[in-house]
PDB file of C-alpha atoms and ligand atoms in Angstrom:
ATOM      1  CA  UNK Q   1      22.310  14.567 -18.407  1.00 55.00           C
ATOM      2  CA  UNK Q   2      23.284  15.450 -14.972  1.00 59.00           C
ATOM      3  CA  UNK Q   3      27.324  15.520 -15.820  1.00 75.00           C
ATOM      4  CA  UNK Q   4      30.402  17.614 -14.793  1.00 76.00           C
ATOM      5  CA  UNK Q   5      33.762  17.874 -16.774  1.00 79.00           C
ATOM      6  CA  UNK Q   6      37.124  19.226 -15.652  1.00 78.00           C
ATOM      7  CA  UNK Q   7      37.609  22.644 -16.826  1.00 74.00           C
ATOM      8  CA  UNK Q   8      40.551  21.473 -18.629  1.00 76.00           C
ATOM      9  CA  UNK Q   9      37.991  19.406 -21.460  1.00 82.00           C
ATOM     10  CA  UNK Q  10      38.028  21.572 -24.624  1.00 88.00           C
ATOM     11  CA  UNK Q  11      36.129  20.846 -27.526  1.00 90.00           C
ATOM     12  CA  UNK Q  12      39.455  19.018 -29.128  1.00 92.00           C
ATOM     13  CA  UNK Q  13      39.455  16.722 -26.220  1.00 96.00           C
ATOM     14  CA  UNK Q  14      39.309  13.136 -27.526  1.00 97.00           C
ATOM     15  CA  UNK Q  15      35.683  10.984 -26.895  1.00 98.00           C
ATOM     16  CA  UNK Q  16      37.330   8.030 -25.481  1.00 98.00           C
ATOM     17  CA  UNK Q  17      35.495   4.636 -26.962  1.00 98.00           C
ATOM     18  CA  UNK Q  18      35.978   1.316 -24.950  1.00 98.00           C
ATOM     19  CA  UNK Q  19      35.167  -2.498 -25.679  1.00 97.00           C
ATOM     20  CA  UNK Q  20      35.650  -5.951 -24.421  1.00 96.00           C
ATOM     21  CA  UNK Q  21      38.212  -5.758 -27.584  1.00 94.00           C
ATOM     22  CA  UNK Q  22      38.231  -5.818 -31.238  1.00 94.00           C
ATOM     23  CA  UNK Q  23      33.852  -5.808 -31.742  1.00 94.00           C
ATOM     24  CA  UNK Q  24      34.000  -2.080 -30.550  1.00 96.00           C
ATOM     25  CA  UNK Q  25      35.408  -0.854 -33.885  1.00 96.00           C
ATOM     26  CA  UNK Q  26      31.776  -1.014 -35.555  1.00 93.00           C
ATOM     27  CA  UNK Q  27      31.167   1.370 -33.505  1.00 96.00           C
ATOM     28  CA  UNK Q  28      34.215   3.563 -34.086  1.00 97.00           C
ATOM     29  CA  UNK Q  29      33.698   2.883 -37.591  1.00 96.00           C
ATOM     30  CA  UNK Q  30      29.871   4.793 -36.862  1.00 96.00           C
ATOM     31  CA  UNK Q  31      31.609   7.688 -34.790  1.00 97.00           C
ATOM     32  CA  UNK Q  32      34.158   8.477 -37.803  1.00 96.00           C
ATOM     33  CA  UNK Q  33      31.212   8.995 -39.912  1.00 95.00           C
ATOM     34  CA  UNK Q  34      29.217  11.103 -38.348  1.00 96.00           C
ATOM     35  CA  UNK Q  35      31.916  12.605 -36.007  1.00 96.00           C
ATOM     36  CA  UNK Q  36      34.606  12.700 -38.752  1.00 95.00           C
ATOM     37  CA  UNK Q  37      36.891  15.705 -36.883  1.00 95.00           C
ATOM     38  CA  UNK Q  38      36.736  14.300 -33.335  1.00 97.00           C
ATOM     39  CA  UNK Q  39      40.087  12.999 -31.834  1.00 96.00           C
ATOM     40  CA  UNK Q  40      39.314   8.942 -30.702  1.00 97.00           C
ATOM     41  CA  UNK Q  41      41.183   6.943 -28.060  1.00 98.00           C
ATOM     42  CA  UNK Q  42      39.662   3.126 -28.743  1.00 98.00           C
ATOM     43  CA  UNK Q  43      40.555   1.080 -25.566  1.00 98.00           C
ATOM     44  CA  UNK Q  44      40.372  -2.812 -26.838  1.00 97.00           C
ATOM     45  CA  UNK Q  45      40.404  -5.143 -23.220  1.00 97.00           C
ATOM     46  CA  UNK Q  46      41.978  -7.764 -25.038  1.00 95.00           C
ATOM     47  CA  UNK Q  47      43.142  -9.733 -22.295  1.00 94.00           C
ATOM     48  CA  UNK Q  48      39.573  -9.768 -21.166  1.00 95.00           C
ATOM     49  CA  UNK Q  49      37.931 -10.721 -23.638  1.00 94.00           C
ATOM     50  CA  UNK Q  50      34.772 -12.631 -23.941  1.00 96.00           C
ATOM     51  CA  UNK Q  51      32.582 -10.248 -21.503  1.00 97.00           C
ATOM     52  CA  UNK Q  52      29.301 -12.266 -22.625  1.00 97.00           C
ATOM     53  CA  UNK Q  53      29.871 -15.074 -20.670  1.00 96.00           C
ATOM     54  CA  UNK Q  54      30.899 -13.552 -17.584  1.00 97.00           C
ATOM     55  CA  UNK Q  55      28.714 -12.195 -14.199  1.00 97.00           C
ATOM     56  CA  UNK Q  56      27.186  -8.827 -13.827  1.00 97.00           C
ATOM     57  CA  UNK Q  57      29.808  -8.173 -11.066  1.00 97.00           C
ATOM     58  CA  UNK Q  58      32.995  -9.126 -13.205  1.00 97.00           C
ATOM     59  CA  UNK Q  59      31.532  -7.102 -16.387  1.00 98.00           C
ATOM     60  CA  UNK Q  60      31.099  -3.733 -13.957  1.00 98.00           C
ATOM     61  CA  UNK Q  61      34.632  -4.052 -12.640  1.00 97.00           C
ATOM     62  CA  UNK Q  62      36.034  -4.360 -15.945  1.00 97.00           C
ATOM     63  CA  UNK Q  63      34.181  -1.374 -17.264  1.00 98.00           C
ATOM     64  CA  UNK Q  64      34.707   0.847 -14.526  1.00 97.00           C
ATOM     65  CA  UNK Q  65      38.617   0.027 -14.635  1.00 96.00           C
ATOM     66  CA  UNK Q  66      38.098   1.016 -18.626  1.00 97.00           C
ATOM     67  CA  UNK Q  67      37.082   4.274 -17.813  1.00 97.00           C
ATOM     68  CA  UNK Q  68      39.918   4.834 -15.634  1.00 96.00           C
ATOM     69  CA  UNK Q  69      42.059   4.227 -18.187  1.00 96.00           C
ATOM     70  CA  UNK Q  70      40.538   6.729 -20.535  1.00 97.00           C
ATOM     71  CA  UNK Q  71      39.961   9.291 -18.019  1.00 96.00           C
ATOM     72  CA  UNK Q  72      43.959   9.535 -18.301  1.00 94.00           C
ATOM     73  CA  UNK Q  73      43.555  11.100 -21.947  1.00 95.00           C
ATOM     74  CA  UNK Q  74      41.163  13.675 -20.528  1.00 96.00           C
ATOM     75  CA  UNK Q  75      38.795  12.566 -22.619  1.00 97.00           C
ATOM     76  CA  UNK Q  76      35.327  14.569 -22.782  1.00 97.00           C
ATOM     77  CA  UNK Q  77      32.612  11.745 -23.223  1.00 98.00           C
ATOM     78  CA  UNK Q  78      32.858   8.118 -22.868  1.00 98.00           C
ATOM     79  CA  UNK Q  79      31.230   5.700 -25.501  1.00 98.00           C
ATOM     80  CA  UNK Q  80      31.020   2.109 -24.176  1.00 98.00           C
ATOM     81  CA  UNK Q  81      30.479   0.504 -27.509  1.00 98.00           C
ATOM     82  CA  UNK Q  82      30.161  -3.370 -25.801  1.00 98.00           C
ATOM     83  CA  UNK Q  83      26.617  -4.196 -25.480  1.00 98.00           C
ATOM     84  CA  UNK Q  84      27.251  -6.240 -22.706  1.00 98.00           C
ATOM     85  CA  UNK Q  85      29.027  -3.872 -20.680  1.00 98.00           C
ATOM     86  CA  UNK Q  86      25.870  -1.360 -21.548  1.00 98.00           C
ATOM     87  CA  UNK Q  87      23.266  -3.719 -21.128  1.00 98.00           C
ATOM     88  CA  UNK Q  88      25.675  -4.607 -17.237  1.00 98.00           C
ATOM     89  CA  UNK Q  89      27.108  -2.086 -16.316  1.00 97.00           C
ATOM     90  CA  UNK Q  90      25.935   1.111 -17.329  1.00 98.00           C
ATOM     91  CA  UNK Q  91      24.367   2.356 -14.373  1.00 96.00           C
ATOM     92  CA  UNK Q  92      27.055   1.216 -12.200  1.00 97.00           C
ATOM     93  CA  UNK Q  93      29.866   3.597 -14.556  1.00 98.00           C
ATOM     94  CA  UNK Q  94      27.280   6.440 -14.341  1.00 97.00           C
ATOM     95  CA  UNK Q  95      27.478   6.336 -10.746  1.00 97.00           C
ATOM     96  CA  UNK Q  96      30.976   6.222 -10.398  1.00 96.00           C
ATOM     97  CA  UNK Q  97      31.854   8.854 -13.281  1.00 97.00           C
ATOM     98  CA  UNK Q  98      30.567  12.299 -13.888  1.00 94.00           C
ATOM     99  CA  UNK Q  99      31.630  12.682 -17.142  1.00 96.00           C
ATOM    100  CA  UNK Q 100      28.793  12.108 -19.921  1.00 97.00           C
ATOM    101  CA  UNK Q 101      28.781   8.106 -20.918  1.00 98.00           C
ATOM    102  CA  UNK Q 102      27.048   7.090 -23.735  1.00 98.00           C
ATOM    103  CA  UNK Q 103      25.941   3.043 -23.833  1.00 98.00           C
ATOM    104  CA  UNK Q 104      24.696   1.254 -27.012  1.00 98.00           C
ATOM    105  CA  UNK Q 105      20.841   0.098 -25.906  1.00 98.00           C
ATOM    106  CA  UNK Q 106      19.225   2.836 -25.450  1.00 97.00           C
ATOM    107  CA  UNK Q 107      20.238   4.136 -28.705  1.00 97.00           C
ATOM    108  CA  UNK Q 108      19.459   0.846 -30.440  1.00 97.00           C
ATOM    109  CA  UNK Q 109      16.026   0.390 -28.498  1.00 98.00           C
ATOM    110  CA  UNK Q 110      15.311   3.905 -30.084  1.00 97.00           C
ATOM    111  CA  UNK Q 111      16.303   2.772 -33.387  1.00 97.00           C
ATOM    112  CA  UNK Q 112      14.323  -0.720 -33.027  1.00 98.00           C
ATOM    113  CA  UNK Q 113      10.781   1.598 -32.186  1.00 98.00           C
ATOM    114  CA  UNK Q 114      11.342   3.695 -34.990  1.00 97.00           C
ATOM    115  CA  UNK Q 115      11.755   1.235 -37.874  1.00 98.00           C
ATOM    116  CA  UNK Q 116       9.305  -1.223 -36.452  1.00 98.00           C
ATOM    117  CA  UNK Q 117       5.630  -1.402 -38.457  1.00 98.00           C
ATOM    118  CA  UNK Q 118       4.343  -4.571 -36.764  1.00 98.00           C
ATOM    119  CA  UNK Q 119       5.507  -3.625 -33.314  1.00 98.00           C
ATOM    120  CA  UNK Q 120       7.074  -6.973 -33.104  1.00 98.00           C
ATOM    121  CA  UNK Q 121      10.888  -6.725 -32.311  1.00 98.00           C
ATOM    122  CA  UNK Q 122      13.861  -9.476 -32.172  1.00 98.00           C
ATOM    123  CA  UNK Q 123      17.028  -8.670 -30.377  1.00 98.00           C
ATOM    124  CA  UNK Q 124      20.179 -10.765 -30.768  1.00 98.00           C
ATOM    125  CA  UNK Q 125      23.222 -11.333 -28.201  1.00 98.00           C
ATOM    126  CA  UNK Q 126      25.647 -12.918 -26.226  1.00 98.00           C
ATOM    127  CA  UNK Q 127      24.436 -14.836 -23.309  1.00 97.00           C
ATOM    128  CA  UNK Q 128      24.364 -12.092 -20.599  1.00 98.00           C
ATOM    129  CA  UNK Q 129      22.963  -9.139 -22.461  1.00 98.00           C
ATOM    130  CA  UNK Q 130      20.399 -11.056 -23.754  1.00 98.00           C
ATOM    131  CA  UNK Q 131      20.145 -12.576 -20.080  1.00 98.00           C
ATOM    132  CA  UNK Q 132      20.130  -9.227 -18.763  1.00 98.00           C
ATOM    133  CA  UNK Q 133      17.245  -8.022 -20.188  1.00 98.00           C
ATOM    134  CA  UNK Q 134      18.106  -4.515 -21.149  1.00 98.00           C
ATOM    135  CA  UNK Q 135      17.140  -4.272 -24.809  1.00 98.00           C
ATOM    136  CA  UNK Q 136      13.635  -5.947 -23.896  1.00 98.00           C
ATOM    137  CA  UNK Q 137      13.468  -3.640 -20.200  1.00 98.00           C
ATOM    138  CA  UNK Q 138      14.079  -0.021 -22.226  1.00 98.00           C
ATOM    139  CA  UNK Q 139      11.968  -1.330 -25.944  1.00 98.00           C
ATOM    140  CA  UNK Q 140       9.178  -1.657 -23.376  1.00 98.00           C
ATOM    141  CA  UNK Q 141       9.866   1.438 -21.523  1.00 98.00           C
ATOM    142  CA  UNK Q 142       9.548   3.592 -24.311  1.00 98.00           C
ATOM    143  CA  UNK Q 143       6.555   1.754 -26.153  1.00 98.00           C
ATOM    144  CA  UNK Q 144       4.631  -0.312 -23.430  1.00 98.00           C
ATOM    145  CA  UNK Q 145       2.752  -2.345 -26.018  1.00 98.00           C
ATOM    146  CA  UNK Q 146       5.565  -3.543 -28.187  1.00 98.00           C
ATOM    147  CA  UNK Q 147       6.267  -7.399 -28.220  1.00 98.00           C
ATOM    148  CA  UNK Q 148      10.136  -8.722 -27.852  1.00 98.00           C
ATOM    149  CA  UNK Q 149      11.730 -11.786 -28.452  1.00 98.00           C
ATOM    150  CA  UNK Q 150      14.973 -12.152 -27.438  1.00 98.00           C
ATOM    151  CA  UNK Q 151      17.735 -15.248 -28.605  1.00 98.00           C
ATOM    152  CA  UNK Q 152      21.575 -15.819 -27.291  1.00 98.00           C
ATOM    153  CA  UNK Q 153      23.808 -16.174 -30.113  1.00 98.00           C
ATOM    154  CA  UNK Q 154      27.317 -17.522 -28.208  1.00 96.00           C
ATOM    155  CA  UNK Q 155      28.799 -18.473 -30.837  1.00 97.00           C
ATOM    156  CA  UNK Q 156      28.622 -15.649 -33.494  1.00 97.00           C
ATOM    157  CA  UNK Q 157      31.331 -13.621 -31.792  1.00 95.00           C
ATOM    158  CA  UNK Q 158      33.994 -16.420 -32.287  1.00 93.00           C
ATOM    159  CA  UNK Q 159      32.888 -17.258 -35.579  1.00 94.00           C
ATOM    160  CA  UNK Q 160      33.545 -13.164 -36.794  1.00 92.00           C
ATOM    161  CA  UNK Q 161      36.850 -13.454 -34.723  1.00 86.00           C
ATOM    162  CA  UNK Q 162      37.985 -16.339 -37.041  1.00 87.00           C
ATOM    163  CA  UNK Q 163      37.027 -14.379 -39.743  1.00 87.00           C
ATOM    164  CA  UNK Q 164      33.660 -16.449 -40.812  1.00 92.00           C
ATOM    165  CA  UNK Q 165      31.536 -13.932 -41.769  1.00 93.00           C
ATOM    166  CA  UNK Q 166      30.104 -16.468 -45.017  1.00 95.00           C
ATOM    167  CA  UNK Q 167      29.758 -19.842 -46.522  1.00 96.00           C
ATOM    168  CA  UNK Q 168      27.475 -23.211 -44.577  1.00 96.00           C
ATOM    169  CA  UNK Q 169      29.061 -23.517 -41.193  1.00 96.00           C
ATOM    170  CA  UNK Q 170      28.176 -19.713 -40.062  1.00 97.00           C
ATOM    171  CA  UNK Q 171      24.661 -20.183 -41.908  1.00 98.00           C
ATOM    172  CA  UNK Q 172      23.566 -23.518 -39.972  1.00 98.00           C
ATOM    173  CA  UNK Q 173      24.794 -21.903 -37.087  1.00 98.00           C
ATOM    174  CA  UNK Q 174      22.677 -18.764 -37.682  1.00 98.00           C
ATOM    175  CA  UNK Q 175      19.320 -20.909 -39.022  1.00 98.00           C
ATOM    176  CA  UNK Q 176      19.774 -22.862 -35.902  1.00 97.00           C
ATOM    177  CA  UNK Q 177      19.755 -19.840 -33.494  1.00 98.00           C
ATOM    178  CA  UNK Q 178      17.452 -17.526 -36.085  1.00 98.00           C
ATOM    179  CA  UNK Q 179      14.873 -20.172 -37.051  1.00 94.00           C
ATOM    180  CA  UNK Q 180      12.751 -19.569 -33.726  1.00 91.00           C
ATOM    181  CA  UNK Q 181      12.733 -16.098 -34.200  1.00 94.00           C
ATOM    182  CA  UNK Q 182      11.496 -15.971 -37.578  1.00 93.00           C
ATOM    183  CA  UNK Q 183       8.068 -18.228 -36.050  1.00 93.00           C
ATOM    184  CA  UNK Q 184       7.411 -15.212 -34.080  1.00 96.00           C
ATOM    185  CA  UNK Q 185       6.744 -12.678 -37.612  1.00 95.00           C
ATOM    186  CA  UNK Q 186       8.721  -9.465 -36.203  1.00 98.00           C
ATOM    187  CA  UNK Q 187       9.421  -7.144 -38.606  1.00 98.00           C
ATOM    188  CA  UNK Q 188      12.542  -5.783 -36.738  1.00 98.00           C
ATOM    189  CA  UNK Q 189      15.493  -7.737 -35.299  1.00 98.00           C
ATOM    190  CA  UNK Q 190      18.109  -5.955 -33.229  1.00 98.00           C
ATOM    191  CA  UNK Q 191      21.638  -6.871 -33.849  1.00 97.00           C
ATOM    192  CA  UNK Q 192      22.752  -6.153 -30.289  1.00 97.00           C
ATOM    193  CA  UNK Q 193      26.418  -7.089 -30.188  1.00 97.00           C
ATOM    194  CA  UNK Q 194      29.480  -5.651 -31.444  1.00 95.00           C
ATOM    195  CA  UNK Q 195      30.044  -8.054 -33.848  1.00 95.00           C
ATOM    196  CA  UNK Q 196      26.805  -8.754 -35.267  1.00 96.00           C
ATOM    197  CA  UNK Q 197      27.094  -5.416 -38.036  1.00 94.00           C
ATOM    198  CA  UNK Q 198      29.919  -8.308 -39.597  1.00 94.00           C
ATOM    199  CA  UNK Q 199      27.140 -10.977 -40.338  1.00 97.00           C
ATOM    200  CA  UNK Q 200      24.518  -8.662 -41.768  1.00 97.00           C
ATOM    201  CA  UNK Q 201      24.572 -10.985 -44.926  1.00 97.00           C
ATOM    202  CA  UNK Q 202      24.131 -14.096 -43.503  1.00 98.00           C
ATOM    203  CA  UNK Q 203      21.730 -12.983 -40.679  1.00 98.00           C
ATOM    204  CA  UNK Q 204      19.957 -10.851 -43.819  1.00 98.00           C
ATOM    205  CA  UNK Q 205      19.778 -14.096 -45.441  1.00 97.00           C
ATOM    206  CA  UNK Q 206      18.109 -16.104 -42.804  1.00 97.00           C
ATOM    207  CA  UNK Q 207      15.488 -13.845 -41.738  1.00 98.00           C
ATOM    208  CA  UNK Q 208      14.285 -12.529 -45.508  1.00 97.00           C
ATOM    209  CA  UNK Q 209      13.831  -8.881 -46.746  1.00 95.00           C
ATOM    210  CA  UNK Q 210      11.184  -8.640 -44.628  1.00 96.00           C
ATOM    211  CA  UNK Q 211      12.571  -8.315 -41.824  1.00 98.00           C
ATOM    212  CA  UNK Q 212      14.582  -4.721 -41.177  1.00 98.00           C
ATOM    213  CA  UNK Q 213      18.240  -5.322 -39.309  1.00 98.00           C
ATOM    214  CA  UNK Q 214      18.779  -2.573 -36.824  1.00 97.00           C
ATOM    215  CA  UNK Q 215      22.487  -1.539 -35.681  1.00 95.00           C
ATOM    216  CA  UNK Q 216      22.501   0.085 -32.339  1.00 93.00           C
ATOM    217  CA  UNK Q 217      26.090   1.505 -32.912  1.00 94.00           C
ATOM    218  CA  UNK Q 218      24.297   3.853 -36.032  1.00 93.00           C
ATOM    219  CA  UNK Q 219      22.197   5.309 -33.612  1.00 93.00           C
ATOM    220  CA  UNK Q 220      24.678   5.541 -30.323  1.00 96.00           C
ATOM    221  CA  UNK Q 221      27.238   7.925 -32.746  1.00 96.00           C
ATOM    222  CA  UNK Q 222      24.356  10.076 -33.455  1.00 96.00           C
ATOM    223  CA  UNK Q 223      23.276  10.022 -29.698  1.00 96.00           C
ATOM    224  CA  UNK Q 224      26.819  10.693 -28.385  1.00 98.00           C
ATOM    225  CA  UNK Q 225      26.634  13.897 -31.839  1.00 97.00           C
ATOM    226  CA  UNK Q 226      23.054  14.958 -29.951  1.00 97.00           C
ATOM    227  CA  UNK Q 227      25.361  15.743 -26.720  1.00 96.00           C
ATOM    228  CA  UNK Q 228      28.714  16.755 -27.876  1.00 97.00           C
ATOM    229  CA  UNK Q 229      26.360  19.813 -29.391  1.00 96.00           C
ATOM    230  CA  UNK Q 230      24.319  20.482 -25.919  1.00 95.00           C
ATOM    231  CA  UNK Q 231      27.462  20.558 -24.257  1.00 94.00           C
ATOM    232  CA  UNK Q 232      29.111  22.732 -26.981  1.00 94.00           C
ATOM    233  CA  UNK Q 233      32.065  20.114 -27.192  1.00 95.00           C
ATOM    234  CA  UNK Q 234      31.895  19.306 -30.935  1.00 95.00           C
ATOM    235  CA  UNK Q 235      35.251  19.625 -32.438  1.00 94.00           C
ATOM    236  CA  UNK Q 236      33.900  21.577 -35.366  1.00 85.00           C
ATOM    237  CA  UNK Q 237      36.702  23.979 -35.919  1.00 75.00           C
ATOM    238  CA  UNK Q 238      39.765  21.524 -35.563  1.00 66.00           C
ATOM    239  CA  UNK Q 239      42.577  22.990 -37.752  1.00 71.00           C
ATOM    240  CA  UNK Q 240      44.570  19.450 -37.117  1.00 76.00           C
ATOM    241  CA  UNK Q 241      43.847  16.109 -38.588  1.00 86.00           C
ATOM    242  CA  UNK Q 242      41.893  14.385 -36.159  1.00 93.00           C
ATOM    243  CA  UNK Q 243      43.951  11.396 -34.214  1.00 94.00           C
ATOM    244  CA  UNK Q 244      42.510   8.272 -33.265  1.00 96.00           C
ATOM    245  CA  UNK Q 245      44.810   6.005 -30.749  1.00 97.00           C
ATOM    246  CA  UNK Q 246      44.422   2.496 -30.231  1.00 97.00           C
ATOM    247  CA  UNK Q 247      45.143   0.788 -26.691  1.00 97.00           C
ATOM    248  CA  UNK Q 248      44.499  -2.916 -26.012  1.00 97.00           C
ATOM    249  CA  UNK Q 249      45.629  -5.190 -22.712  1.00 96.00           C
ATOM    250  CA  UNK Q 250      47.207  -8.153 -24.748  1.00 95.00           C
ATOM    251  CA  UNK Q 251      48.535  -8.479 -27.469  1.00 95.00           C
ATOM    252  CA  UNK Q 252      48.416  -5.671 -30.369  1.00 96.00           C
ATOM    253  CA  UNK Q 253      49.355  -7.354 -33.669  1.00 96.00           C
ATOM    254  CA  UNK Q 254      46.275  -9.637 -33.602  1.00 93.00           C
ATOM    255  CA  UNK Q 255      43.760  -6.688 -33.018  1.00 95.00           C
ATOM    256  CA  UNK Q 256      45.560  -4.815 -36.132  1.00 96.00           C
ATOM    257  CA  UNK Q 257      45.273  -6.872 -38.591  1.00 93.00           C
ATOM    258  CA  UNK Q 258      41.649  -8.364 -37.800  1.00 92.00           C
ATOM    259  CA  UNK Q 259      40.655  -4.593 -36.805  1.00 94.00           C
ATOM    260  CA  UNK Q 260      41.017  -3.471 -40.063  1.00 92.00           C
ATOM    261  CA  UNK Q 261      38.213  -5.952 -41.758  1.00 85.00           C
ATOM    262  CA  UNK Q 262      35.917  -4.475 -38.666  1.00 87.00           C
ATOM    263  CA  UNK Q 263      37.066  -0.751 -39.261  1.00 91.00           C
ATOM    264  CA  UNK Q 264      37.462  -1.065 -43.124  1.00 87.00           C
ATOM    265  CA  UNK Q 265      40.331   0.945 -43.351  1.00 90.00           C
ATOM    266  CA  UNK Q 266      44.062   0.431 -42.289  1.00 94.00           C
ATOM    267  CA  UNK Q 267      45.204   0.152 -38.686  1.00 96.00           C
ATOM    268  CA  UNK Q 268      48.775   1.746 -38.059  1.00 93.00           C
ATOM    269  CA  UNK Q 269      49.806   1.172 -34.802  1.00 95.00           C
ATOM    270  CA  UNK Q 270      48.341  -0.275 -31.357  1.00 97.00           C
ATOM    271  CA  UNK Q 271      49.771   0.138 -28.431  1.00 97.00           C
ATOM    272  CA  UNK Q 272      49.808  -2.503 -25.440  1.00 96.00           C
ATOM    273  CA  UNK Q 273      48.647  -1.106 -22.177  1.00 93.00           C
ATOM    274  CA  UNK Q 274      50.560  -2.846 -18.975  1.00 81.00           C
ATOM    275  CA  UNK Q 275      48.561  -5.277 -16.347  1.00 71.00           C
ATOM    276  CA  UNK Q 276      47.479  -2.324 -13.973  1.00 68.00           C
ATOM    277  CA  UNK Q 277      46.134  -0.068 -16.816  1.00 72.00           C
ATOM    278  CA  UNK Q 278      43.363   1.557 -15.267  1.00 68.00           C
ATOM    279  CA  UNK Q 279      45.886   3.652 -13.085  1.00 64.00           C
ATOM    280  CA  UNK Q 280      48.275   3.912 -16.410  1.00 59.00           C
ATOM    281  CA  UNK Q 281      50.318   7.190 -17.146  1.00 52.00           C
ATOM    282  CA  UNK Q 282      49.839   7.885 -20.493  1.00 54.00           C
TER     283      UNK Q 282
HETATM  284  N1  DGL Z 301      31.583  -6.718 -27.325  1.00 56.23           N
HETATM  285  C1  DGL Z 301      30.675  -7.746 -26.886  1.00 56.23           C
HETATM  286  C2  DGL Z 301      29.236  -7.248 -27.034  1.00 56.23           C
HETATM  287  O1  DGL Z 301      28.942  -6.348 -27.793  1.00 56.23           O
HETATM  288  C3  DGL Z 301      30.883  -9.048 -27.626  1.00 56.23           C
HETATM  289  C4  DGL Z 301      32.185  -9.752 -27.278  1.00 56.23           C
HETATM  290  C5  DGL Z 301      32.249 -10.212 -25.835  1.00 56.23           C
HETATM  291  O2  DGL Z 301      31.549 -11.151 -25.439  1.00 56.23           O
HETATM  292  O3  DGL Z 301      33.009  -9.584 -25.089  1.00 56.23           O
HETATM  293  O4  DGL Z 301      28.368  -7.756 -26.391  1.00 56.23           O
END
């Protein structure tokens, strides 16, 4: 990875982690597992928020002013845990940063090839990273022969953000978006959004044990451990508790309390970041 870092980064710099808001913490949840001594700052754009229905151009200007923001906290790697700013944006924030970013396809495209036995892979979205292409472009990049089939699912993330993760109304919603899917026989189906990881029951349900659910935010934690070591930034000897800070643009009280059900463990404070954050003292 062609990257440069200031010389001020030290190994017990934080990895800064951002998201179109609250979906992002399945990934933090991932990076506390297998990174359990790293310092976190979680940026949350809250006042953003939905980036799956919004252009290419919109989703890149809102990512890039994310990393601005984080750059504040010195942070030595960027994770950009929204699949829709990955599948977007990615190459536009690699262009404009040097520091090593980390998106979540890749990863999950990896992770997709490696569990598959049929070579016949689903992927699940919102509307522009399914639009984009990305999961299909790099599956097919790294195995030229494998077969994708790709489905929108617009209205899982508001479902999770209401907290209906179970009962009829989120399963006809998920047989009527899953059924095609299923005619196609893959053996893998890619939950490629944030949010997804929540409805791992229901979606389980629908598509029988046959069928093996991959979570790209598993594999994008490992990634993001693979280069913390080649860059010899892994915070391995931190004599301090690790501290993970949470930023959002709106308001924090909302992202708290539904944050913990998508982290699993308590929130303690968020802080609210001002209009202009990207250029935000910290
Ligand atoms: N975080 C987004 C993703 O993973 C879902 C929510 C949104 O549309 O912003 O694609």
């Amino acid at each position: 990875m062609n990257t440069s870092l200031p010389d001020s980064t030290e190994a017990d710099s934080p990895i800064g982690i951002f998201d179109s808001g609250i979906g992002g913490l399945t990934v933090l949840k991932e990076v506390r597992r297998d990174l359990p001594l790293e310092n976190i700052v979680y940026f949350g754009d809250t006042a953003r928020v939905p980036y799956g229905t919004k252009s290419k151009e919109t989703i890149t200007k809102f990512s890039i002013d994310n990393i601005h923001f984080l750059k504040n906290f010195n942070v030595k790697m960027v994770i950009v845990a929204c699949n829709t700013a990955s599948s977007l944006g990615l190459e536009a924030m690699k262009k404009n940063f040097s520091l090593p970013i980390v998106g979540v396809i890749e990863p999950g495209a990896r992770a997709a090839l490696a569990t598959t036995r049929n070579g016949r892979v689903g992927v699940i979205g919102t509307k522009a990273t399914i639009g984009s292409g990305a999961y299909e472009t790099w599956l097919k990049q790294l195995d030229p022969k494998i077969k994708v089939y790709s489905q929108a699912c617009p209205l899982f993330v508001p479902l999770v953000e209401e907290g209906w993760v179970e009962g009829d109304i989120v399963e006809d919603v998920a047989r009527a978006y899953l059924e095609s899917l299923k005619s196609f026989d893959i053996d893998t189906l890619i939950l490629g959004c944030t949010h997804y990881p929540l409805l791992t029951q229901v979606i389980g349900k629908i598509m029988g044990d046959k069928v093996r659910l991959v979570n790209s935010a598993e594999e994008t934690s490992k990634e993001a451990k693979r280069l913390l070591l080649e860059m010899h930034l892994l915070n391995e000897g931190a004599k301090k508790s690790p501290q993970i800070r949470f930023y959002v643009s709106d308001e924090p009280e909302p992202f708290r309390t539904l944050g913990e059900r998508f982290l699993g463990q308590p929130i303690h404070s968020v802080a609210k970041v001002g209009d202009h954050f990207e250029t935000a003292r910290v």
